[in-house]
């Protein structure tokens, strides 16, 4: 069965203090690994899709990387507006559109 | 381009009642998926509909059901509500193609409280 584990559960950073979030996964056949951001009271907002080991994608202060067993979301010089819960999810080839989510990392960036 | 619209946004029910939630996907999206989000379990997959057919289902009891209409709009129903059904119910739409990893776009959710 597909499994996704995210760490840490919560992370508190000072503005400008870079860090990384981890997503470890087990899936029979990876179609894609997704990163979403979720703000309180809202639905998840899409950030990135990664398809194969070695792939990297960037968007503003965020950079996502993928290996065969895990993905990292690197946050460079974060700002308070980056505070949110970051969710990782995997989609396998035989699951149609089903996503299996981790429980997320709650990020708080203090000014 | 309008996003995924879910109604109602908030609702309160009592144990034993039933509830119907509605989801209007992004225009052109033929796949609609439903998820339950709770503080303890995170996001759990309920089911996915594509062209009015359920093509995948999660590990939820039969009290949870859904359907999709010809215009791709979807509804989900929960019967005989239990306290543990209190959650944020999220709908997501996508193109639904199996040739690649389609991005799922989520709605804002329907917050259900069962008393």
mmCIF file with all atom_site columns, C-alpha atoms in Angstrom:
data_model
loop_
_atom_site.group_PDB
_atom_site.id
_atom_site.type_symbol
_atom_site.label_atom_id
_atom_site.label_alt_id
_atom_site.label_comp_id
_atom_site.label_asym_id
_atom_site.label_entity_id
_atom_site.label_seq_id
_atom_site.pdbx_PDB_ins_code
_atom_site.Cartn_x
_atom_site.Cartn_y
_atom_site.Cartn_z
_atom_site.occupancy
_atom_site.B_iso_or_equiv
_atom_site.pdbx_formal_charge
_atom_site.auth_seq_id
_atom_site.auth_comp_id
_atom_site.auth_asym_id
_atom_site.auth_atom_id
_atom_site.pdbx_PDB_model_num
ATOM 1   C CA . UNK A 1 1   ? 0.000   0.000  0.000   1.00 0.00 ? 1   UNK A CA 1
ATOM 2   C CA . UNK A 1 2   ? 1.222   3.492  -0.855  1.00 0.00 ? 2   UNK A CA 1
ATOM 3   C CA . UNK A 1 3   ? 2.607   5.447  2.078   1.00 0.00 ? 3   UNK A CA 1
ATOM 4   C CA . UNK A 1 4   ? 3.761   9.035  2.494   1.00 0.00 ? 4   UNK A CA 1
ATOM 5   C CA . UNK A 1 5   ? 5.555   10.334 5.590   1.00 0.00 ? 5   UNK A CA 1
ATOM 6   C CA . UNK A 1 6   ? 6.389   13.978 6.085   1.00 0.00 ? 6   UNK A CA 1
ATOM 7   C CA . UNK A 1 7   ? 8.818   15.508 8.547   1.00 0.00 ? 7   UNK A CA 1
ATOM 8   C CA . UNK A 1 8   ? 9.022   17.541 10.608  1.00 0.00 ? 8   UNK A CA 1
ATOM 9   C CA . UNK A 1 9   ? 5.380   17.848 11.692  1.00 0.00 ? 9   UNK A CA 1
ATOM 10  C CA . UNK A 1 10  ? 5.938   21.494 12.511  1.00 0.00 ? 10  UNK A CA 1
ATOM 11  C CA . UNK A 1 11  ? 8.725   23.951 11.806  1.00 0.00 ? 11  UNK A CA 1
ATOM 12  C CA . UNK A 1 12  ? 9.272   27.447 13.080  1.00 0.00 ? 12  UNK A CA 1
ATOM 13  C CA . UNK A 1 13  ? 11.713  29.685 11.216  1.00 0.00 ? 13  UNK A CA 1
ATOM 14  C CA . UNK A 1 14  ? 12.852  33.247 11.451  1.00 0.00 ? 14  UNK A CA 1
ATOM 15  C CA . UNK A 1 15  ? 12.389  35.356 8.342   1.00 0.00 ? 15  UNK A CA 1
ATOM 16  C CA . UNK A 1 16  ? 15.350  34.702 6.058   1.00 0.00 ? 16  UNK A CA 1
ATOM 17  C CA . UNK A 1 17  ? 16.296  31.398 7.739   1.00 0.00 ? 17  UNK A CA 1
ATOM 18  C CA . UNK A 1 18  ? 16.400  28.717 5.012   1.00 0.00 ? 18  UNK A CA 1
ATOM 19  C CA . UNK A 1 19  ? 15.347  25.115 5.659   1.00 0.00 ? 19  UNK A CA 1
ATOM 20  C CA . UNK A 1 20  ? 14.034  21.934 4.046   1.00 0.00 ? 20  UNK A CA 1
ATOM 21  C CA . UNK A 1 21  ? 10.921  19.813 4.433   1.00 0.00 ? 21  UNK A CA 1
ATOM 22  C CA . UNK A 1 22  ? 11.103  16.078 3.847   1.00 0.00 ? 22  UNK A CA 1
ATOM 23  C CA . UNK A 1 23  ? 8.645   13.686 2.208   1.00 0.00 ? 23  UNK A CA 1
ATOM 24  C CA . UNK A 1 24  ? 9.430   9.962  2.225   1.00 0.00 ? 24  UNK A CA 1
ATOM 25  C CA . UNK A 1 25  ? 7.258   7.728  0.089   1.00 0.00 ? 25  UNK A CA 1
ATOM 26  C CA . UNK A 1 26  ? 6.542   4.149  -0.823  1.00 0.00 ? 26  UNK A CA 1
ATOM 27  C CA . UNK A 1 27  ? 4.608   3.499  -4.007  1.00 0.00 ? 27  UNK A CA 1
ATOM 28  C CA . UNK A 1 28  ? 4.395   0.583  -6.398  1.00 0.00 ? 28  UNK A CA 1
ATOM 29  C CA . UNK A 1 29  ? 4.738   2.687  -9.534  1.00 0.00 ? 29  UNK A CA 1
ATOM 30  C CA . UNK A 1 30  ? 5.128   6.442  -9.250  1.00 0.00 ? 30  UNK A CA 1
ATOM 31  C CA . UNK A 1 31  ? 3.189   8.464  -11.772 1.00 0.00 ? 31  UNK A CA 1
ATOM 32  C CA . UNK A 1 32  ? 3.900   11.737 -9.990  1.00 0.00 ? 32  UNK A CA 1
ATOM 33  C CA . UNK A 1 33  ? 4.764   13.333 -6.669  1.00 0.00 ? 33  UNK A CA 1
ATOM 34  C CA . UNK A 1 34  ? 2.884   16.496 -5.807  1.00 0.00 ? 34  UNK A CA 1
ATOM 35  C CA . UNK A 1 35  ? 3.520   19.359 -3.426  1.00 0.00 ? 35  UNK A CA 1
ATOM 36  C CA . UNK A 1 36  ? 0.604   21.477 -2.237  1.00 0.00 ? 36  UNK A CA 1
ATOM 37  C CA . UNK A 1 37  ? 0.327   24.416 0.118   1.00 0.00 ? 37  UNK A CA 1
ATOM 38  C CA . UNK A 1 38  ? -2.700  24.782 2.373   1.00 0.00 ? 38  UNK A CA 1
ATOM 39  C CA . UNK A 1 39  ? -3.687  27.899 4.291   1.00 0.00 ? 39  UNK A CA 1
ATOM 40  C CA . UNK A 1 40  ? -6.124  27.701 7.219   1.00 0.00 ? 40  UNK A CA 1
ATOM 41  C CA . UNK A 1 41  ? -9.733  27.379 6.086   1.00 0.00 ? 41  UNK A CA 1
ATOM 42  C CA . UNK A 1 42  ? -8.780  26.857 2.436   1.00 0.00 ? 42  UNK A CA 1
ATOM 43  C CA . UNK A 1 43  ? -8.258  23.973 0.082   1.00 0.00 ? 43  UNK A CA 1
ATOM 44  C CA . UNK A 1 44  ? -4.774  22.820 -0.942  1.00 0.00 ? 44  UNK A CA 1
ATOM 45  C CA . UNK A 1 45  ? -3.070  24.966 -3.584  1.00 0.00 ? 45  UNK A CA 1
ATOM 46  C CA . UNK A 1 46  ? -0.883  23.227 -6.163  1.00 0.00 ? 46  UNK A CA 1
ATOM 47  C CA . UNK A 1 47  ? 2.842   24.004 -6.117  1.00 0.00 ? 47  UNK A CA 1
ATOM 48  C CA . UNK A 1 48  ? 4.796   21.339 -8.049  1.00 0.00 ? 48  UNK A CA 1
ATOM 49  C CA . UNK A 1 49  ? 4.645   17.954 -9.750  1.00 0.00 ? 49  UNK A CA 1
ATOM 50  C CA . UNK A 1 50  ? 7.788   15.823 -9.983  1.00 0.00 ? 50  UNK A CA 1
ATOM 51  C CA . UNK A 1 51  ? 7.864   12.733 -12.185 1.00 0.00 ? 51  UNK A CA 1
ATOM 52  C CA . UNK A 1 52  ? 11.237  11.035 -11.934 1.00 0.00 ? 52  UNK A CA 1
ATOM 53  C CA . UNK A 1 53  ? 14.295  10.821 -9.710  1.00 0.00 ? 53  UNK A CA 1
ATOM 54  C CA . UNK A 1 54  ? 16.711  13.677 -10.228 1.00 0.00 ? 54  UNK A CA 1
ATOM 55  C CA . UNK A 1 55  ? 14.042  16.134 -11.276 1.00 0.00 ? 55  UNK A CA 1
ATOM 56  C CA . UNK A 1 56  ? 13.973  19.611 -9.697  1.00 0.00 ? 56  UNK A CA 1
ATOM 57  C CA . UNK A 1 57  ? 11.476  22.444 -9.941  1.00 0.00 ? 57  UNK A CA 1
ATOM 58  C CA . UNK A 1 58  ? 11.578  25.986 -8.602  1.00 0.00 ? 58  UNK A CA 1
ATOM 59  C CA . UNK A 1 59  ? 9.046   28.693 -7.883  1.00 0.00 ? 59  UNK A CA 1
ATOM 60  C CA . UNK A 1 60  ? 10.101  31.898 -6.166  1.00 0.00 ? 60  UNK A CA 1
ATOM 61  C CA . UNK A 1 61  ? 11.626  30.886 -2.808  1.00 0.00 ? 61  UNK A CA 1
ATOM 62  C CA . UNK A 1 62  ? 10.646  27.222 -3.161  1.00 0.00 ? 62  UNK A CA 1
ATOM 63  C CA . UNK A 1 63  ? 12.574  24.395 -4.792  1.00 0.00 ? 63  UNK A CA 1
ATOM 64  C CA . UNK A 1 64  ? 11.389  20.787 -4.925  1.00 0.00 ? 64  UNK A CA 1
ATOM 65  C CA . UNK A 1 65  ? 13.642  17.798 -5.582  1.00 0.00 ? 65  UNK A CA 1
ATOM 66  C CA . UNK A 1 66  ? 12.952  14.095 -6.033  1.00 0.00 ? 66  UNK A CA 1
ATOM 67  C CA . UNK A 1 67  ? 14.861  10.871 -5.417  1.00 0.00 ? 67  UNK A CA 1
ATOM 68  C CA . UNK A 1 68  ? 13.606  7.285  -5.662  1.00 0.00 ? 68  UNK A CA 1
ATOM 69  C CA . UNK A 1 69  ? 12.543  7.301  -2.014  1.00 0.00 ? 69  UNK A CA 1
ATOM 70  C CA . UNK A 1 70  ? 11.984  10.892 -0.966  1.00 0.00 ? 70  UNK A CA 1
ATOM 71  C CA . UNK A 1 71  ? 11.358  14.455 -1.964  1.00 0.00 ? 71  UNK A CA 1
ATOM 72  C CA . UNK A 1 72  ? 12.550  17.671 -0.406  1.00 0.00 ? 72  UNK A CA 1
ATOM 73  C CA . UNK A 1 73  ? 10.964  21.088 -0.435  1.00 0.00 ? 73  UNK A CA 1
ATOM 74  C CA . UNK A 1 74  ? 13.684  23.665 0.102   1.00 0.00 ? 74  UNK A CA 1
ATOM 75  C CA . UNK A 1 75  ? 12.614  27.093 1.304   1.00 0.00 ? 75  UNK A CA 1
ATOM 76  C CA . UNK A 1 76  ? 15.200  29.820 0.745   1.00 0.00 ? 76  UNK A CA 1
ATOM 77  C CA . UNK A 1 77  ? 15.034  33.051 2.757   1.00 0.00 ? 77  UNK A CA 1
ATOM 78  C CA . UNK A 1 78  ? 11.388  32.513 3.757   1.00 0.00 ? 78  UNK A CA 1
ATOM 79  C CA . UNK A 1 79  ? 8.989   35.357 4.452   1.00 0.00 ? 79  UNK A CA 1
ATOM 80  C CA . UNK A 1 80  ? 6.023   35.407 6.868   1.00 0.00 ? 80  UNK A CA 1
ATOM 81  C CA . UNK A 1 81  ? 3.650   34.906 3.933   1.00 0.00 ? 81  UNK A CA 1
ATOM 82  C CA . UNK A 1 82  ? 5.227   31.479 3.373   1.00 0.00 ? 82  UNK A CA 1
ATOM 83  C CA . UNK A 1 83  ? 3.602   30.326 6.620   1.00 0.00 ? 83  UNK A CA 1
ATOM 84  C CA . UNK A 1 84  ? 1.228   27.481 5.754   1.00 0.00 ? 84  UNK A CA 1
ATOM 85  C CA . UNK A 1 85  ? 0.904   23.711 5.856   1.00 0.00 ? 85  UNK A CA 1
ATOM 86  C CA . UNK A 1 86  ? 2.857   22.014 3.091   1.00 0.00 ? 86  UNK A CA 1
ATOM 87  C CA . UNK A 1 87  ? 1.438   18.728 1.852   1.00 0.00 ? 87  UNK A CA 1
ATOM 88  C CA . UNK A 1 88  ? 3.157   16.017 -0.151  1.00 0.00 ? 88  UNK A CA 1
ATOM 89  C CA . UNK A 1 89  ? 1.191   13.428 -2.139  1.00 0.00 ? 89  UNK A CA 1
ATOM 90  C CA . UNK A 1 90  ? 1.918   10.570 -4.534  1.00 0.00 ? 90  UNK A CA 1
ATOM 91  C CA . UNK A 1 91  ? -0.073  9.248  -7.447  1.00 0.00 ? 91  UNK A CA 1
ATOM 92  C CA . UNK A 1 92  ? 0.536   5.776  -8.789  1.00 0.00 ? 92  UNK A CA 1
ATOM 93  C CA . UNK A 1 93  ? -0.015  4.529  -12.313 1.00 0.00 ? 93  UNK A CA 1
ATOM 94  C CA . UNK A 1 94  ? -2.897  2.212  -11.420 1.00 0.00 ? 94  UNK A CA 1
ATOM 95  C CA . UNK A 1 95  ? -4.745  4.622  -9.127  1.00 0.00 ? 95  UNK A CA 1
ATOM 96  C CA . UNK A 1 96  ? -6.260  6.903  -11.774 1.00 0.00 ? 96  UNK A CA 1
ATOM 97  C CA . UNK A 1 97  ? -6.390  10.360 -10.141 1.00 0.00 ? 97  UNK A CA 1
ATOM 98  C CA . UNK A 1 98  ? -6.121  9.167  -6.541  1.00 0.00 ? 98  UNK A CA 1
ATOM 99  C CA . UNK A 1 99  ? -3.587  11.014 -4.405  1.00 0.00 ? 99  UNK A CA 1
ATOM 100 C CA . UNK A 1 100 ? -2.144  9.560  -1.211  1.00 0.00 ? 100 UNK A CA 1
ATOM 101 C CA . UNK A 1 101 ? -1.210  12.414 1.099   1.00 0.00 ? 101 UNK A CA 1
ATOM 102 C CA . UNK A 1 102 ? 1.207   12.784 3.963   1.00 0.00 ? 102 UNK A CA 1
ATOM 103 C CA . UNK A 1 103 ? -0.016  14.543 7.078   1.00 0.00 ? 103 UNK A CA 1
ATOM 104 C CA . UNK A 1 104 ? 1.847   17.710 6.206   1.00 0.00 ? 104 UNK A CA 1
ATOM 105 C CA . UNK A 1 105 ? 4.405   20.068 7.713   1.00 0.00 ? 105 UNK A CA 1
ATOM 106 C CA . UNK A 1 106 ? 3.081   23.179 9.460   1.00 0.00 ? 106 UNK A CA 1
ATOM 107 C CA . UNK A 1 107 ? 5.496   26.017 8.730   1.00 0.00 ? 107 UNK A CA 1
ATOM 108 C CA . UNK A 1 108 ? 5.504   29.242 10.704  1.00 0.00 ? 108 UNK A CA 1
ATOM 109 C CA . UNK A 1 109 ? 7.829   32.033 9.606   1.00 0.00 ? 109 UNK A CA 1
ATOM 110 C CA . UNK A 1 110 ? 8.277   34.818 12.145  1.00 0.00 ? 110 UNK A CA 1
ATOM 111 C CA . UNK A 1 111 ? 9.293   38.356 11.129  1.00 0.00 ? 111 UNK A CA 1
ATOM 112 C CA . UNK B 2 1   ? -11.158 30.889 -15.297 1.00 0.00 ? 1   UNK B CA 1
ATOM 113 C CA . UNK B 2 2   ? -13.459 29.881 -12.461 1.00 0.00 ? 2   UNK B CA 1
ATOM 114 C CA . UNK B 2 3   ? -12.048 27.467 -9.908  1.00 0.00 ? 3   UNK B CA 1
ATOM 115 C CA . UNK B 2 4   ? -13.642 24.499 -8.194  1.00 0.00 ? 4   UNK B CA 1
ATOM 116 C CA . UNK B 2 5   ? -16.795 25.549 -6.360  1.00 0.00 ? 5   UNK B CA 1
ATOM 117 C CA . UNK B 2 6   ? -18.116 23.679 -3.361  1.00 0.00 ? 6   UNK B CA 1
ATOM 118 C CA . UNK B 2 7   ? -21.420 24.235 -1.603  1.00 0.00 ? 7   UNK B CA 1
ATOM 119 C CA . UNK B 2 8   ? -22.342 24.654 1.132   1.00 0.00 ? 8   UNK B CA 1
ATOM 120 C CA . UNK B 2 9   ? -19.191 25.978 2.781   1.00 0.00 ? 9   UNK B CA 1
ATOM 121 C CA . UNK B 2 10  ? -20.373 25.265 6.310   1.00 0.00 ? 10  UNK B CA 1
ATOM 122 C CA . UNK B 2 11  ? -23.078 23.069 7.729   1.00 0.00 ? 11  UNK B CA 1
ATOM 123 C CA . UNK B 2 12  ? -24.127 21.619 11.052  1.00 0.00 ? 12  UNK B CA 1
ATOM 124 C CA . UNK B 2 13  ? -26.008 18.341 11.336  1.00 0.00 ? 13  UNK B CA 1
ATOM 125 C CA . UNK B 2 14  ? -26.991 16.005 14.131  1.00 0.00 ? 14  UNK B CA 1
ATOM 126 C CA . UNK B 2 15  ? -26.188 12.317 14.478  1.00 0.00 ? 15  UNK B CA 1
ATOM 127 C CA . UNK B 2 16  ? -28.334 10.091 12.306  1.00 0.00 ? 16  UNK B CA 1
ATOM 128 C CA . UNK B 2 17  ? -29.097 12.737 9.708   1.00 0.00 ? 17  UNK B CA 1
ATOM 129 C CA . UNK B 2 18  ? -27.805 12.684 6.167   1.00 0.00 ? 18  UNK B CA 1
ATOM 130 C CA . UNK B 2 19  ? -25.997 15.351 4.174   1.00 0.00 ? 19  UNK B CA 1
ATOM 131 C CA . UNK B 2 20  ? -25.379 16.118 0.501   1.00 0.00 ? 20  UNK B CA 1
ATOM 132 C CA . UNK B 2 21  ? -22.411 18.169 -0.645  1.00 0.00 ? 21  UNK B CA 1
ATOM 133 C CA . UNK B 2 22  ? -22.019 19.633 -4.101  1.00 0.00 ? 22  UNK B CA 1
ATOM 134 C CA . UNK B 2 23  ? -18.991 20.286 -6.303  1.00 0.00 ? 23  UNK B CA 1
ATOM 135 C CA . UNK B 2 24  ? -18.723 22.156 -9.606  1.00 0.00 ? 24  UNK B CA 1
ATOM 136 C CA . UNK B 2 25  ? -15.404 21.399 -11.317 1.00 0.00 ? 25  UNK B CA 1
ATOM 137 C CA . UNK B 2 26  ? -13.308 23.624 -13.524 1.00 0.00 ? 26  UNK B CA 1
ATOM 138 C CA . UNK B 2 27  ? -14.785 23.882 -17.007 1.00 0.00 ? 27  UNK B CA 1
ATOM 139 C CA . UNK B 2 28  ? -13.378 21.108 -19.180 1.00 0.00 ? 28  UNK B CA 1
ATOM 140 C CA . UNK B 2 29  ? -12.349 18.902 -16.264 1.00 0.00 ? 29  UNK B CA 1
ATOM 141 C CA . UNK B 2 30  ? -14.001 15.499 -16.419 1.00 0.00 ? 30  UNK B CA 1
ATOM 142 C CA . UNK B 2 31  ? -12.608 13.954 -13.239 1.00 0.00 ? 31  UNK B CA 1
ATOM 143 C CA . UNK B 2 32  ? -13.892 14.845 -9.793  1.00 0.00 ? 32  UNK B CA 1
ATOM 144 C CA . UNK B 2 33  ? -12.370 13.400 -6.629  1.00 0.00 ? 33  UNK B CA 1
ATOM 145 C CA . UNK B 2 34  ? -13.495 13.754 -3.029  1.00 0.00 ? 34  UNK B CA 1
ATOM 146 C CA . UNK B 2 35  ? -11.330 13.796 0.084   1.00 0.00 ? 35  UNK B CA 1
ATOM 147 C CA . UNK B 2 36  ? -12.026 13.928 3.809   1.00 0.00 ? 36  UNK B CA 1
ATOM 148 C CA . UNK B 2 37  ? -9.637  16.017 5.900   1.00 0.00 ? 37  UNK B CA 1
ATOM 149 C CA . UNK B 2 38  ? -9.444  15.654 9.679   1.00 0.00 ? 38  UNK B CA 1
ATOM 150 C CA . UNK B 2 39  ? -6.760  16.804 12.137  1.00 0.00 ? 39  UNK B CA 1
ATOM 151 C CA . UNK B 2 40  ? -5.879  13.233 13.062  1.00 0.00 ? 40  UNK B CA 1
ATOM 152 C CA . UNK B 2 41  ? -5.930  11.491 9.676   1.00 0.00 ? 41  UNK B CA 1
ATOM 153 C CA . UNK B 2 42  ? -5.070  14.258 7.251   1.00 0.00 ? 42  UNK B CA 1
ATOM 154 C CA . UNK B 2 43  ? -6.470  14.012 3.733   1.00 0.00 ? 43  UNK B CA 1
ATOM 155 C CA . UNK B 2 44  ? -8.096  10.671 2.986   1.00 0.00 ? 44  UNK B CA 1
ATOM 156 C CA . UNK B 2 45  ? -9.320  9.703  -0.491  1.00 0.00 ? 45  UNK B CA 1
ATOM 157 C CA . UNK B 2 46  ? -13.034 8.959  -0.713  1.00 0.00 ? 46  UNK B CA 1
ATOM 158 C CA . UNK B 2 47  ? -13.720 8.330  -4.398  1.00 0.00 ? 47  UNK B CA 1
ATOM 159 C CA . UNK B 2 48  ? -13.156 9.557  -7.940  1.00 0.00 ? 48  UNK B CA 1
ATOM 160 C CA . UNK B 2 49  ? -15.671 9.987  -10.737 1.00 0.00 ? 49  UNK B CA 1
ATOM 161 C CA . UNK B 2 50  ? -14.924 10.290 -14.423 1.00 0.00 ? 50  UNK B CA 1
ATOM 162 C CA . UNK B 2 51  ? -17.581 10.638 -17.109 1.00 0.00 ? 51  UNK B CA 1
ATOM 163 C CA . UNK B 2 52  ? -20.326 9.790  -14.613 1.00 0.00 ? 52  UNK B CA 1
ATOM 164 C CA . UNK B 2 53  ? -18.605 6.556  -13.531 1.00 0.00 ? 53  UNK B CA 1
ATOM 165 C CA . UNK B 2 54  ? -16.892 5.844  -10.235 1.00 0.00 ? 54  UNK B CA 1
ATOM 166 C CA . UNK B 2 55  ? -13.466 4.534  -11.155 1.00 0.00 ? 55  UNK B CA 1
ATOM 167 C CA . UNK B 2 56  ? -11.756 4.434  -7.779  1.00 0.00 ? 56  UNK B CA 1
ATOM 168 C CA . UNK B 2 57  ? -12.908 4.237  -4.178  1.00 0.00 ? 57  UNK B CA 1
ATOM 169 C CA . UNK B 2 58  ? -11.163 4.652  -0.834  1.00 0.00 ? 58  UNK B CA 1
ATOM 170 C CA . UNK B 2 59  ? -11.628 2.710  2.392   1.00 0.00 ? 59  UNK B CA 1
ATOM 171 C CA . UNK B 2 60  ? -14.783 4.322  3.696   1.00 0.00 ? 60  UNK B CA 1
ATOM 172 C CA . UNK B 2 61  ? -18.044 2.661  4.745   1.00 0.00 ? 61  UNK B CA 1
ATOM 173 C CA . UNK B 2 62  ? -20.998 2.439  2.405   1.00 0.00 ? 62  UNK B CA 1
ATOM 174 C CA . UNK B 2 63  ? -22.615 5.403  4.169   1.00 0.00 ? 63  UNK B CA 1
ATOM 175 C CA . UNK B 2 64  ? -20.394 7.539  1.960   1.00 0.00 ? 64  UNK B CA 1
ATOM 176 C CA . UNK B 2 65  ? -21.570 7.691  -1.636  1.00 0.00 ? 65  UNK B CA 1
ATOM 177 C CA . UNK B 2 66  ? -21.317 9.968  -4.599  1.00 0.00 ? 66  UNK B CA 1
ATOM 178 C CA . UNK B 2 67  ? -22.358 10.563 -8.135  1.00 0.00 ? 67  UNK B CA 1
ATOM 179 C CA . UNK B 2 68  ? -21.416 12.630 -11.127 1.00 0.00 ? 68  UNK B CA 1
ATOM 180 C CA . UNK B 2 69  ? -23.716 14.259 -13.625 1.00 0.00 ? 69  UNK B CA 1
ATOM 181 C CA . UNK B 2 70  ? -23.333 14.640 -17.371 1.00 0.00 ? 70  UNK B CA 1
ATOM 182 C CA . UNK B 2 71  ? -22.015 18.217 -16.931 1.00 0.00 ? 71  UNK B CA 1
ATOM 183 C CA . UNK B 2 72  ? -19.246 16.794 -14.629 1.00 0.00 ? 72  UNK B CA 1
ATOM 184 C CA . UNK B 2 73  ? -20.748 18.348 -11.520 1.00 0.00 ? 73  UNK B CA 1
ATOM 185 C CA . UNK B 2 74  ? -20.603 15.953 -8.589  1.00 0.00 ? 74  UNK B CA 1
ATOM 186 C CA . UNK B 2 75  ? -22.360 15.361 -5.318  1.00 0.00 ? 75  UNK B CA 1
ATOM 187 C CA . UNK B 2 76  ? -21.418 13.275 -2.345  1.00 0.00 ? 76  UNK B CA 1
ATOM 188 C CA . UNK B 2 77  ? -23.795 12.005 0.289   1.00 0.00 ? 77  UNK B CA 1
ATOM 189 C CA . UNK B 2 78  ? -23.198 10.793 3.804   1.00 0.00 ? 78  UNK B CA 1
ATOM 190 C CA . UNK B 2 79  ? -26.064 8.957  5.460   1.00 0.00 ? 79  UNK B CA 1
ATOM 191 C CA . UNK B 2 80  ? -26.636 8.157  9.124   1.00 0.00 ? 80  UNK B CA 1
ATOM 192 C CA . UNK B 2 81  ? -24.110 10.739 10.262  1.00 0.00 ? 81  UNK B CA 1
ATOM 193 C CA . UNK B 2 82  ? -21.746 9.930  13.110  1.00 0.00 ? 82  UNK B CA 1
ATOM 194 C CA . UNK B 2 83  ? -19.743 12.318 15.286  1.00 0.00 ? 83  UNK B CA 1
ATOM 195 C CA . UNK B 2 84  ? -16.576 11.090 13.578  1.00 0.00 ? 84  UNK B CA 1
ATOM 196 C CA . UNK B 2 85  ? -17.823 12.341 10.221  1.00 0.00 ? 85  UNK B CA 1
ATOM 197 C CA . UNK B 2 86  ? -17.089 15.903 11.321  1.00 0.00 ? 86  UNK B CA 1
ATOM 198 C CA . UNK B 2 87  ? -14.448 17.044 8.869   1.00 0.00 ? 87  UNK B CA 1
ATOM 199 C CA . UNK B 2 88  ? -13.558 19.271 5.967   1.00 0.00 ? 88  UNK B CA 1
ATOM 200 C CA . UNK B 2 89  ? -14.734 17.629 2.751   1.00 0.00 ? 89  UNK B CA 1
ATOM 201 C CA . UNK B 2 90  ? -12.668 18.644 -0.237  1.00 0.00 ? 90  UNK B CA 1
ATOM 202 C CA . UNK B 2 91  ? -13.480 18.243 -3.881  1.00 0.00 ? 91  UNK B CA 1
ATOM 203 C CA . UNK B 2 92  ? -10.796 18.282 -6.557  1.00 0.00 ? 92  UNK B CA 1
ATOM 204 C CA . UNK B 2 93  ? -11.093 18.315 -10.316 1.00 0.00 ? 93  UNK B CA 1
ATOM 205 C CA . UNK B 2 94  ? -8.675  17.409 -13.085 1.00 0.00 ? 94  UNK B CA 1
ATOM 206 C CA . UNK B 2 95  ? -8.629  16.539 -16.766 1.00 0.00 ? 95  UNK B CA 1
ATOM 207 C CA . UNK B 2 96  ? -8.623  12.889 -15.705 1.00 0.00 ? 96  UNK B CA 1
ATOM 208 C CA . UNK B 2 97  ? -6.285  11.670 -18.429 1.00 0.00 ? 97  UNK B CA 1
ATOM 209 C CA . UNK B 2 98  ? -4.247  8.600  -17.591 1.00 0.00 ? 98  UNK B CA 1
ATOM 210 C CA . UNK B 2 99  ? -1.360  9.499  -19.875 1.00 0.00 ? 99  UNK B CA 1
ATOM 211 C CA . UNK B 2 100 ? 0.338   11.627 -17.254 1.00 0.00 ? 100 UNK B CA 1
ATOM 212 C CA . UNK B 2 101 ? 0.100   12.969 -13.734 1.00 0.00 ? 101 UNK B CA 1
ATOM 213 C CA . UNK B 2 102 ? -2.779  15.423 -13.987 1.00 0.00 ? 102 UNK B CA 1
ATOM 214 C CA . UNK B 2 103 ? -2.798  18.286 -11.520 1.00 0.00 ? 103 UNK B CA 1
ATOM 215 C CA . UNK B 2 104 ? -5.748  18.173 -9.150  1.00 0.00 ? 104 UNK B CA 1
ATOM 216 C CA . UNK B 2 105 ? -7.255  21.571 -8.361  1.00 0.00 ? 105 UNK B CA 1
ATOM 217 C CA . UNK B 2 106 ? -9.049  21.708 -5.034  1.00 0.00 ? 106 UNK B CA 1
ATOM 218 C CA . UNK B 2 107 ? -12.041 23.664 -3.914  1.00 0.00 ? 107 UNK B CA 1
ATOM 219 C CA . UNK B 2 108 ? -12.235 25.513 -0.596  1.00 0.00 ? 108 UNK B CA 1
ATOM 220 C CA . UNK B 2 109 ? -14.120 22.634 1.010   1.00 0.00 ? 109 UNK B CA 1
ATOM 221 C CA . UNK B 2 110 ? -17.334 22.048 2.910   1.00 0.00 ? 110 UNK B CA 1
ATOM 222 C CA . UNK B 2 111 ? -16.906 22.105 6.687   1.00 0.00 ? 111 UNK B CA 1
ATOM 223 C CA . UNK B 2 112 ? -19.288 19.577 8.253   1.00 0.00 ? 112 UNK B CA 1
ATOM 224 C CA . UNK B 2 113 ? -19.926 19.541 11.976  1.00 0.00 ? 113 UNK B CA 1
ATOM 225 C CA . UNK B 2 114 ? -21.946 16.664 13.432  1.00 0.00 ? 114 UNK B CA 1
ATOM 226 C CA . UNK B 2 115 ? -23.468 17.229 16.867  1.00 0.00 ? 115 UNK B CA 1
#
